[in-house]
PDB file of C-alpha atoms and ligand atoms in Angstrom:
ATOM      1  CA  MET A   1       0.000   0.000   0.000  1.00 86.00           C
ATOM      2  CA  GLU A   2       1.277   3.484  -0.814  1.00 91.00           C
ATOM      3  CA  PRO A   3       2.612   5.350   2.242  1.00 92.00           C
ATOM      4  CA  LEU A   4      -0.156   7.963   2.097  1.00 94.00           C
ATOM      5  CA  LEU A   5      -2.875   5.293   2.052  1.00 95.00           C
ATOM      6  CA  GLU A   6      -1.134   3.474   4.891  1.00 95.00           C
ATOM      7  CA  GLU A   7      -1.138   6.691   6.896  1.00 96.00           C
ATOM      8  CA  LEU A   8      -4.836   7.242   6.161  1.00 97.00           C
ATOM      9  CA  LEU A   9      -5.600   3.752   7.467  1.00 98.00           C
ATOM     10  CA  LEU A  10      -3.376   3.959  10.543  1.00 97.00           C
ATOM     11  CA  LYS A  11      -4.322   7.486  11.598  1.00 97.00           C
ATOM     12  CA  GLY A  12      -7.977   6.997  10.705  1.00 97.00           C
ATOM     13  CA  ALA A  13      -8.137   3.827  12.818  1.00 98.00           C
ATOM     14  CA  ALA A  14      -6.316   5.506  15.706  1.00 97.00           C
ATOM     15  CA  GLY A  15      -8.825   8.382  15.534  1.00 97.00           C
ATOM     16  CA  LEU A  16     -11.597   5.831  16.036  1.00 97.00           C
ATOM     17  CA  GLY A  17      -9.780   4.253  18.967  1.00 96.00           C
ATOM     18  CA  VAL A  18      -8.379   1.267  17.065  1.00 97.00           C
ATOM     19  CA  ARG A  19      -4.639   0.560  17.106  1.00 95.00           C
ATOM     20  CA  LEU A  20      -3.416  -1.381  14.080  1.00 96.00           C
ATOM     21  CA  ALA A  21      -0.126  -3.289  14.234  1.00 93.00           C
ATOM     22  CA  LYS A  22       2.181  -3.314  11.176  1.00 90.00           C
ATOM     23  CA  ASN A  23       1.273  -6.883  10.205  1.00 92.00           C
ATOM     24  CA  LYS A  24      -2.416  -5.893  10.171  1.00 95.00           C
ATOM     25  CA  VAL A  25      -1.684  -3.050   7.772  1.00 96.00           C
ATOM     26  CA  THR A  26      -0.105  -5.601   5.420  1.00 96.00           C
ATOM     27  CA  LEU A  27      -3.298  -7.681   5.544  1.00 97.00           C
ATOM     28  CA  PHE A  28      -5.523  -4.650   4.849  1.00 98.00           C
ATOM     29  CA  SER A  29      -3.228  -3.731   1.974  1.00 97.00           C
ATOM     30  CA  ARG A  30      -3.603  -7.188   0.420  1.00 98.00           C
ATOM     31  CA  TYR A  31      -7.389  -7.030   0.974  1.00 98.00           C
ATOM     32  CA  LEU A  32      -7.475  -3.735  -0.930  1.00 98.00           C
ATOM     33  CA  GLU A  33      -5.476  -5.215  -3.838  1.00 97.00           C
ATOM     34  CA  ILE A  34      -7.621  -8.339  -4.126  1.00 97.00           C
ATOM     35  CA  LEU A  35     -10.854  -6.332  -3.870  1.00 98.00           C
ATOM     36  CA  LEU A  36      -9.776  -3.933  -6.630  1.00 97.00           C
ATOM     37  CA  GLU A  37      -8.661  -6.828  -8.825  1.00 96.00           C
ATOM     38  CA  TRP A  38     -11.885  -8.851  -8.434  1.00 96.00           C
ATOM     39  CA  ASN A  39     -14.057  -5.770  -8.708  1.00 96.00           C
ATOM     40  CA  LYS A  40     -12.972  -5.438 -12.363  1.00 93.00           C
ATOM     41  CA  LYS A  41     -14.734  -8.731 -13.135  1.00 93.00           C
ATOM     42  CA  PHE A  42     -17.514  -8.895 -10.552  1.00 92.00           C
ATOM     43  CA  ASN A  43     -19.700  -6.191  -9.086  1.00 90.00           C
ATOM     44  CA  LEU A  44     -18.486  -6.343  -5.485  1.00 95.00           C
ATOM     45  CA  THR A  45     -18.521  -2.702  -4.478  1.00 93.00           C
ATOM     46  CA  ALA A  46     -19.621   0.558  -6.097  1.00 94.00           C
ATOM     47  CA  ILE A  47     -16.768   2.312  -4.292  1.00 94.00           C
ATOM     48  CA  THR A  48     -13.670   1.889  -6.427  1.00 91.00           C
ATOM     49  CA  GLY A  49     -11.113   4.485  -5.261  1.00 95.00           C
ATOM     50  CA  PRO A  50      -8.501   3.143  -2.781  1.00 97.00           C
ATOM     51  CA  GLU A  51      -8.894   6.125  -0.424  1.00 97.00           C
ATOM     52  CA  GLU A  52     -12.649   5.780  -0.348  1.00 97.00           C
ATOM     53  CA  ILE A  53     -12.385   2.024   0.216  1.00 98.00           C
ATOM     54  CA  ILE A  54     -10.103   2.652   3.194  1.00 98.00           C
ATOM     55  CA  VAL A  55     -12.440   5.216   4.755  1.00 98.00           C
ATOM     56  CA  LYS A  56     -15.929   3.994   3.840  1.00 97.00           C
ATOM     57  CA  HIS A  57     -15.291   0.259   4.008  1.00 98.00           C
ATOM     58  CA  PHE A  58     -12.255  -0.433   6.234  1.00 98.00           C
ATOM     59  CA  LEU A  59     -12.543   2.374   8.796  1.00 98.00           C
ATOM     60  CA  ASP A  60     -16.330   2.321   8.916  1.00 98.00           C
ATOM     61  CA  SER A  61     -16.181  -1.430   9.629  1.00 98.00           C
ATOM     62  CA  VAL A  62     -13.594  -1.279  12.419  1.00 98.00           C
ATOM     63  CA  SER A  63     -15.344   1.649  14.133  1.00 98.00           C
ATOM     64  CA  LEU A  64     -17.337  -0.900  16.155  1.00 98.00           C
ATOM     65  CA  LEU A  65     -14.312  -2.462  17.886  1.00 97.00           C
ATOM     66  CA  PRO A  66     -13.904  -0.017  20.801  1.00 96.00           C
ATOM     67  CA  TYR A  67     -17.577  -0.543  21.726  1.00 96.00           C
ATOM     68  CA  LEU A  68     -17.464  -4.318  22.048  1.00 93.00           C
ATOM     69  CA  GLU A  69     -17.640  -5.110  25.742  1.00 81.00           C
ATOM     70  CA  LYS A  70     -16.373  -8.646  25.440  1.00 73.00           C
ATOM     71  CA  LYS A  71     -12.952  -8.508  23.772  1.00 72.00           C
ATOM     72  CA  SER A  72     -11.974 -12.124  23.179  1.00 80.00           C
ATOM     73  CA  ASN A  73     -13.516 -15.406  22.043  1.00 90.00           C
ATOM     74  CA  ILE A  74     -16.354 -13.499  20.444  1.00 96.00           C
ATOM     75  CA  LYS A  75     -18.519 -15.392  17.953  1.00 97.00           C
ATOM     76  CA  LEU A  76     -19.596 -12.814  15.397  1.00 98.00           C
ATOM     77  CA  LEU A  77     -21.881 -13.206  12.382  1.00 98.00           C
ATOM     78  CA  ASP A  78     -22.025 -10.705   9.505  1.00 98.00           C
ATOM     79  CA  VAL A  79     -25.410 -10.909   7.746  1.00 98.00           C
ATOM     80  CA  GLY A  80     -25.325  -9.827   4.062  1.00 98.00           C
ATOM     81  CA  THR A  81     -21.583  -9.268   4.159  1.00 98.00           C
ATOM     82  CA  GLY A  82     -21.150  -8.614   0.402  1.00 98.00           C
ATOM     83  CA  ALA A  83     -17.413  -8.142  -0.164  1.00 98.00           C
ATOM     84  CA  GLY A  84     -16.775  -8.684   3.548  1.00 98.00           C
ATOM     85  CA  PHE A  85     -18.046  -5.540   5.301  1.00 98.00           C
ATOM     86  CA  PRO A  86     -17.951  -5.111   8.193  1.00 98.00           C
ATOM     87  CA  GLY A  87     -16.935  -8.724   9.061  1.00 98.00           C
ATOM     88  CA  VAL A  88     -13.511  -9.006   7.431  1.00 98.00           C
ATOM     89  CA  PRO A  89     -12.011  -5.725   8.744  1.00 98.00           C
ATOM     90  CA  LEU A  90     -13.367  -6.597  12.205  1.00 98.00           C
ATOM     91  CA  LYS A  91     -11.579  -9.950  11.992  1.00 97.00           C
ATOM     92  CA  LEU A  92      -8.327  -8.359  10.795  1.00 97.00           C
ATOM     93  CA  ALA A  93      -8.305  -5.655  13.463  1.00 96.00           C
ATOM     94  CA  GLY A  94      -9.803  -7.639  16.368  1.00 91.00           C
ATOM     95  CA  PRO A  95      -7.722 -10.744  17.048  1.00 77.00           C
ATOM     96  CA  GLY A  96     -10.084 -12.482  19.484  1.00 89.00           C
ATOM     97  CA  ILE A  97     -13.040 -12.574  17.130  1.00 96.00           C
ATOM     98  CA  ASN A  98     -14.330 -15.648  15.336  1.00 97.00           C
ATOM     99  CA  VAL A  99     -16.224 -14.503  12.286  1.00 98.00           C
ATOM    100  CA  VAL A 100     -18.865 -16.111  10.085  1.00 98.00           C
ATOM    101  CA  LEU A 101     -19.734 -14.222   6.889  1.00 98.00           C
ATOM    102  CA  LEU A 102     -23.139 -14.894   5.344  1.00 98.00           C
ATOM    103  CA  ASP A 103     -24.341 -13.781   1.919  1.00 98.00           C
ATOM    104  CA  SER A 104     -27.019 -14.919  -0.496  1.00 98.00           C
ATOM    105  CA  LEU A 105     -24.964 -14.208  -3.631  1.00 97.00           C
ATOM    106  CA  SER A 106     -22.629 -17.078  -4.525  1.00 97.00           C
ATOM    107  CA  LYS A 107     -20.101 -14.989  -6.464  1.00 96.00           C
ATOM    108  CA  ARG A 108     -19.524 -12.829  -3.391  1.00 97.00           C
ATOM    109  CA  VAL A 109     -18.982 -15.916  -1.246  1.00 98.00           C
ATOM    110  CA  LYS A 110     -16.538 -17.219  -3.889  1.00 97.00           C
ATOM    111  CA  PHE A 111     -14.643 -13.951  -3.600  1.00 98.00           C
ATOM    112  CA  LEU A 112     -14.638 -14.196   0.213  1.00 98.00           C
ATOM    113  CA  ASN A 113     -13.280 -17.758   0.185  1.00 98.00           C
ATOM    114  CA  HIS A 114     -10.526 -16.693  -2.193  1.00 98.00           C
ATOM    115  CA  LEU A 115      -9.758 -13.674   0.024  1.00 98.00           C
ATOM    116  CA  ILE A 116      -9.609 -15.754   3.228  1.00 98.00           C
ATOM    117  CA  ALA A 117      -7.214 -18.233   1.569  1.00 98.00           C
ATOM    118  CA  GLU A 118      -5.008 -15.454   0.148  1.00 98.00           C
ATOM    119  CA  LEU A 119      -4.796 -13.641   3.488  1.00 98.00           C
ATOM    120  CA  GLY A 120      -4.027 -16.945   5.238  1.00 97.00           C
ATOM    121  CA  ILE A 121      -6.275 -16.098   8.191  1.00 96.00           C
ATOM    122  CA  THR A 122      -8.100 -18.558  10.438  1.00 96.00           C
ATOM    123  CA  GLY A 123     -11.178 -18.213  12.633  1.00 97.00           C
ATOM    124  CA  ILE A 124     -13.235 -16.900   9.739  1.00 98.00           C
ATOM    125  CA  SER A 125     -15.512 -18.645   7.225  1.00 98.00           C
ATOM    126  CA  ALA A 126     -17.913 -17.641   4.462  1.00 98.00           C
ATOM    127  CA  ILE A 127     -21.313 -19.221   3.910  1.00 98.00           C
ATOM    128  CA  HIS A 128     -23.629 -19.000   0.955  1.00 98.00           C
ATOM    129  CA  GLY A 129     -27.283 -18.700   1.942  1.00 98.00           C
ATOM    130  CA  ARG A 130     -30.135 -16.514   3.081  1.00 98.00           C
ATOM    131  CA  ALA A 131     -30.538 -15.278   6.619  1.00 98.00           C
ATOM    132  CA  GLU A 132     -34.170 -16.462   6.590  1.00 98.00           C
ATOM    133  CA  ASP A 133     -32.973 -20.075   6.085  1.00 98.00           C
ATOM    134  CA  PHE A 134     -29.826 -20.084   8.219  1.00 98.00           C
ATOM    135  CA  GLY A 135     -31.705 -18.375  11.039  1.00 98.00           C
ATOM    136  CA  HIS A 136     -33.477 -21.704  11.676  1.00 98.00           C
ATOM    137  CA  LYS A 137     -30.424 -23.975  11.482  1.00 98.00           C
ATOM    138  CA  ASP A 138     -28.707 -25.605  14.457  1.00 98.00           C
ATOM    139  CA  GLY A 139     -25.287 -24.117  14.959  1.00 97.00           C
ATOM    140  CA  TYR A 140     -26.515 -20.726  13.769  1.00 98.00           C
ATOM    141  CA  ARG A 141     -29.788 -19.932  15.519  1.00 98.00           C
ATOM    142  CA  GLU A 142     -29.344 -18.289  18.940  1.00 98.00           C
ATOM    143  CA  CYS A 143     -25.592 -19.010  18.722  1.00 97.00           C
ATOM    144  CA  PHE A 144     -23.735 -15.723  18.223  1.00 98.00           C
ATOM    145  CA  ASP A 145     -22.456 -13.186  20.756  1.00 97.00           C
ATOM    146  CA  VAL A 146     -22.538 -10.408  18.184  1.00 98.00           C
ATOM    147  CA  VAL A 147     -24.488 -10.128  14.916  1.00 98.00           C
ATOM    148  CA  VAL A 148     -23.539  -7.248  12.614  1.00 98.00           C
ATOM    149  CA  SER A 149     -25.018  -6.003   9.361  1.00 98.00           C
ATOM    150  CA  ARG A 150     -24.500  -3.027   7.062  1.00 98.00           C
ATOM    151  CA  ALA A 151     -26.496  -1.814   4.070  1.00 97.00           C
ATOM    152  CA  VAL A 152     -28.772  -4.849   3.851  1.00 98.00           C
ATOM    153  CA  ALA A 153     -32.258  -3.607   4.841  1.00 97.00           C
ATOM    154  CA  GLY A 154     -34.187  -1.082   6.922  1.00 97.00           C
ATOM    155  CA  LEU A 155     -34.143  -1.819  10.653  1.00 97.00           C
ATOM    156  CA  PRO A 156     -37.625  -3.444  10.908  1.00 97.00           C
ATOM    157  CA  VAL A 157     -36.570  -6.011   8.266  1.00 98.00           C
ATOM    158  CA  LEU A 158     -32.998  -6.287   9.470  1.00 98.00           C
ATOM    159  CA  ALA A 159     -34.216  -7.079  12.977  1.00 98.00           C
ATOM    160  CA  GLU A 160     -36.006 -10.181  11.679  1.00 98.00           C
ATOM    161  CA  LEU A 161     -32.950 -11.248   9.646  1.00 98.00           C
ATOM    162  CA  CYS A 162     -30.440 -10.744  12.478  1.00 98.00           C
ATOM    163  CA  ILE A 163     -32.008 -11.157  15.928  1.00 98.00           C
ATOM    164  CA  PRO A 164     -32.716 -14.925  15.596  1.00 98.00           C
ATOM    165  CA  PHE A 165     -28.942 -15.554  15.287  1.00 98.00           C
ATOM    166  CA  ALA A 166     -27.984 -13.856  18.566  1.00 98.00           C
ATOM    167  CA  ARG A 167     -27.877 -15.752  21.837  1.00 98.00           C
ATOM    168  CA  THR A 168     -29.986 -14.305  24.656  1.00 98.00           C
ATOM    169  CA  GLY A 169     -27.742 -11.654  26.200  1.00 97.00           C
ATOM    170  CA  GLY A 170     -25.934 -11.151  22.887  1.00 97.00           C
ATOM    171  CA  ILE A 171     -26.051  -8.030  20.740  1.00 97.00           C
ATOM    172  CA  ILE A 172     -26.971  -7.029  17.209  1.00 98.00           C
ATOM    173  CA  VAL A 173     -25.203  -4.020  15.725  1.00 98.00           C
ATOM    174  CA  ALA A 174     -26.766  -2.324  12.713  1.00 98.00           C
ATOM    175  CA  PHE A 175     -24.405  -0.017  10.834  1.00 98.00           C
ATOM    176  CA  LYS A 176     -26.656   2.867   9.835  1.00 98.00           C
ATOM    177  CA  GLY A 177     -26.581   6.374   8.404  1.00 95.00           C
ATOM    178  CA  PRO A 178     -28.014   9.622   9.737  1.00 91.00           C
ATOM    179  CA  LYS A 179     -31.636   8.375   9.689  1.00 92.00           C
ATOM    180  CA  ALA A 180     -31.067   5.738  12.359  1.00 96.00           C
ATOM    181  CA  SER A 181     -33.475   7.290  14.872  1.00 96.00           C
ATOM    182  CA  GLN A 182     -36.361   7.158  12.401  1.00 96.00           C
ATOM    183  CA  GLU A 183     -35.574   3.496  11.608  1.00 96.00           C
ATOM    184  CA  ILE A 184     -35.507   2.710  15.326  1.00 97.00           C
ATOM    185  CA  GLU A 185     -38.972   4.249  15.774  1.00 96.00           C
ATOM    186  CA  GLU A 186     -40.309   2.189  12.872  1.00 96.00           C
ATOM    187  CA  SER A 187     -38.913  -1.041  14.300  1.00 97.00           C
ATOM    188  CA  ALA A 188     -40.471  -0.827  17.794  1.00 97.00           C
ATOM    189  CA  SER A 189     -42.990  -3.662  17.228  1.00 97.00           C
ATOM    190  CA  ALA A 190     -40.524  -5.866  15.352  1.00 98.00           C
ATOM    191  CA  LEU A 191     -38.017  -5.613  18.203  1.00 98.00           C
ATOM    192  CA  LYS A 192     -40.663  -6.458  20.789  1.00 97.00           C
ATOM    193  CA  ILE A 193     -41.850  -9.514  18.843  1.00 98.00           C
ATOM    194  CA  LEU A 194     -38.310 -10.768  18.192  1.00 98.00           C
ATOM    195  CA  GLY A 195     -36.948 -10.291  21.735  1.00 97.00           C
ATOM    196  CA  GLY A 196     -34.670  -7.309  21.130  1.00 98.00           C
ATOM    197  CA  MET A 197     -34.312  -3.883  22.676  1.00 98.00           C
ATOM    198  CA  VAL A 198     -32.300  -0.882  21.485  1.00 98.00           C
ATOM    199  CA  ALA A 199     -29.574  -0.379  24.079  1.00 97.00           C
ATOM    200  CA  ARG A 200     -27.645   2.530  22.606  1.00 96.00           C
ATOM    201  CA  GLN A 201     -26.777   4.524  19.522  1.00 97.00           C
ATOM    202  CA  VAL A 202     -23.216   5.626  18.853  1.00 97.00           C
ATOM    203  CA  GLU A 203     -22.393   8.308  16.299  1.00 97.00           C
ATOM    204  CA  ILE A 204     -19.242   7.773  14.286  1.00 97.00           C
ATOM    205  CA  LYS A 205     -17.366  10.452  12.371  1.00 97.00           C
ATOM    206  CA  LEU A 206     -15.202   9.109   9.560  1.00 97.00           C
ATOM    207  CA  PRO A 207     -12.299  11.229   8.295  1.00 96.00           C
ATOM    208  CA  GLY A 208     -13.365  13.498   5.418  1.00 94.00           C
ATOM    209  CA  VAL A 209     -16.973  12.229   5.431  1.00 95.00           C
ATOM    210  CA  GLU A 210     -19.686  14.796   6.111  1.00 92.00           C
ATOM    211  CA  ASP A 211     -22.587  12.504   7.072  1.00 91.00           C
ATOM    212  CA  ARG A 212     -22.292  10.860  10.445  1.00 93.00           C
ATOM    213  CA  ARG A 213     -22.583   7.098  10.721  1.00 97.00           C
ATOM    214  CA  THR A 214     -24.612   5.510  13.507  1.00 98.00           C
ATOM    215  CA  LEU A 215     -24.050   2.197  15.200  1.00 98.00           C
ATOM    216  CA  VAL A 216     -27.359   0.930  16.581  1.00 98.00           C
ATOM    217  CA  PHE A 217     -26.874  -1.582  19.398  1.00 98.00           C
ATOM    218  CA  ILE A 218     -29.756  -3.978  20.038  1.00 98.00           C
ATOM    219  CA  GLU A 219     -29.635  -6.262  23.053  1.00 98.00           C
ATOM    220  CA  LYS A 220     -31.271  -9.646  22.796  1.00 98.00           C
ATOM    221  CA  LYS A 221     -33.366  -9.887  25.938  1.00 98.00           C
ATOM    222  CA  GLN A 222     -35.244 -13.109  25.274  1.00 98.00           C
ATOM    223  CA  PRO A 223     -35.285 -16.006  22.813  1.00 98.00           C
ATOM    224  CA  THR A 224     -36.891 -15.283  19.439  1.00 98.00           C
ATOM    225  CA  PRO A 225     -40.228 -17.095  18.840  1.00 98.00           C
ATOM    226  CA  GLU A 226     -39.706 -20.190  16.671  1.00 97.00           C
ATOM    227  CA  LYS A 227     -41.691 -18.868  13.676  1.00 97.00           C
ATOM    228  CA  TYR A 228     -39.153 -16.086  12.977  1.00 98.00           C
ATOM    229  CA  PRO A 229     -37.519 -15.419  10.623  1.00 98.00           C
ATOM    230  CA  ARG A 230     -40.373 -16.051   8.224  1.00 98.00           C
ATOM    231  CA  LYS A 231     -39.760 -17.664   4.809  1.00 98.00           C
ATOM    232  CA  ALA A 232     -37.221 -16.106   2.410  1.00 97.00           C
ATOM    233  CA  GLY A 233     -38.431 -12.784   1.042  1.00 97.00           C
ATOM    234  CA  ILE A 234     -41.368 -12.362   3.451  1.00 98.00           C
ATOM    235  CA  PRO A 235     -39.570 -10.120   5.996  1.00 98.00           C
ATOM    236  CA  GLU A 236     -38.868  -7.646   3.202  1.00 97.00           C
ATOM    237  CA  LYS A 237     -42.311  -7.955   1.581  1.00 97.00           C
ATOM    238  CA  ARG A 238     -44.221  -7.696   4.864  1.00 97.00           C
ATOM    239  CA  PRO A 239     -42.047  -6.059   7.540  1.00 97.00           C
ATOM    240  CA  LEU A 240     -43.227  -6.746  11.102  1.00 97.00           C
ATOM    241  CA  LYS A 241     -45.498  -4.006  12.383  1.00 89.00           C
TER     242      LYS A 241
HETATM  243  N1  SAM B   1     -22.630  -5.472   3.982  1.00 58.25           N
HETATM  244  C1  SAM B   1     -21.933  -5.162   2.750  1.00 58.25           C
HETATM  245  C2  SAM B   1     -21.475  -3.724   2.745  1.00 58.25           C
HETATM  246  O1  SAM B   1     -21.897  -2.974   3.616  1.00 58.25           O
HETATM  247  O2  SAM B   1     -20.702  -3.364   1.845  1.00 58.25           O
HETATM  248  C3  SAM B   1     -22.777  -5.498   1.519  1.00 58.25           C
HETATM  249  C4  SAM B   1     -24.011  -4.646   1.350  1.00 58.25           C
HETATM  250  S1  SAM B   1     -24.898  -5.087  -0.085  1.00 58.25           S
HETATM  251  C5  SAM B   1     -25.730  -3.624  -0.441  1.00 58.25           C
HETATM  252  C6  SAM B   1     -26.167  -6.177   0.550  1.00 58.25           C
HETATM  253  C7  SAM B   1     -25.716  -7.628   0.603  1.00 58.25           C
HETATM  254  O3  SAM B   1     -26.663  -8.358   1.368  1.00 58.25           O
HETATM  255  C8  SAM B   1     -25.632  -8.277  -0.758  1.00 58.25           C
HETATM  256  O4  SAM B   1     -24.369  -8.868  -0.942  1.00 58.25           O
HETATM  257  C9  SAM B   1     -26.768  -9.300  -0.754  1.00 58.25           C
HETATM  258  O5  SAM B   1     -26.440 -10.454  -1.501  1.00 58.25           O
HETATM  259  C10 SAM B   1     -26.901  -9.604   0.743  1.00 58.25           C
HETATM  260  N2  SAM B   1     -28.253 -10.024   1.183  1.00 58.25           N
HETATM  261  C11 SAM B   1     -29.427  -9.374   0.969  1.00 58.25           C
HETATM  262  N3  SAM B   1     -30.443 -10.030   1.537  1.00 58.25           N
HETATM  263  C12 SAM B   1     -29.907 -11.120   2.152  1.00 58.25           C
HETATM  264  C13 SAM B   1     -30.466 -12.197   2.916  1.00 58.25           C
HETATM  265  N4  SAM B   1     -31.766 -12.268   3.145  1.00 58.25           N
HETATM  266  N5  SAM B   1     -29.618 -13.147   3.405  1.00 58.25           N
HETATM  267  C14 SAM B   1     -28.293 -13.078   3.153  1.00 58.25           C
HETATM  268  N6  SAM B   1     -27.715 -12.090   2.430  1.00 58.25           N
HETATM  269  C15 SAM B   1     -28.504 -11.120   1.939  1.00 58.25           C
END
C-alpha cells in the first residue's frame, strides 16, 4: 500500500480508537489489492477508489471495535456481508473474534473464500445462503455473541434477519446512516416480537466524510419465537409491524 494510504488507514483507525499493528496493515493492503482486482470482473462494491475504500469500508467497519464489551472469544456473524463488510475488517483488526460471513450471492462468497485463503487467516468462514434459512439452522440460531449487518435492509426487516442468530444476552449491531433514529422508531414492534431492545446509539465520524454514521446496538433480551424469521423474502415484503 502506498505510504499515504497506509497513513490514512493507521491514523484513521487511531482516531476511532483502534490501534493497528504493522502486520495488520499488510493484511488490509492485500485485501485492498484483491478487492480492486476482483471488482474489475464482478460487481463487489460501487466504491472503487482506494482512499474511499479505506475510509468507507475499512474504517467504517472497524469503528465498532472499541464498543465491544467482550474482547476475546467473540462469535460474530455478519449478515449480508457482500465483499466482507464489516466482518472481514473486524476480523483483521480484532484478534479475538471468530467470524462467520453470510451472503445470499454465490459470487460474493466465492470472492470471500478466495480472500480468506489469500490472506491466510483462520477463525473466519464464508457461507452461501439466506438469513431467513440459516436463522433456523442448528449451529446458527441463537448461537452468536454479536451479529452485525451493514447496508442490507431497513431496521424493521434487518431485525427479523439478524435477531434470531444472537444468543440471549448477545447483541446485534446495525451499521446505519443519519436516519437511524427514524428506523428505530419504525422497528419498535418488530423488536418487541423478536426479543430485542435498542440499548444505545453511537455516532461515528469518519475522516473526510460529512454525514455521520450511527451504530445501533440492540440487546437480545429473550429467545426469538420459533416462527421467525419467516420464509425467504417475506420479511422484506411484509415487515413486522
Ligand atoms: N454489507 C456489505 C457492505 O456494507 O458493503 C454489503 C451490502 S450489499 C448492499 C447487501 C448484501 O446483502 C448483498 O451482498 C446481498 O447479496 C446480501 N443479502 C441481501 N439479503 C440477504 C439475505 N436475506 N440473506 C443473506 N444475504 C442477503
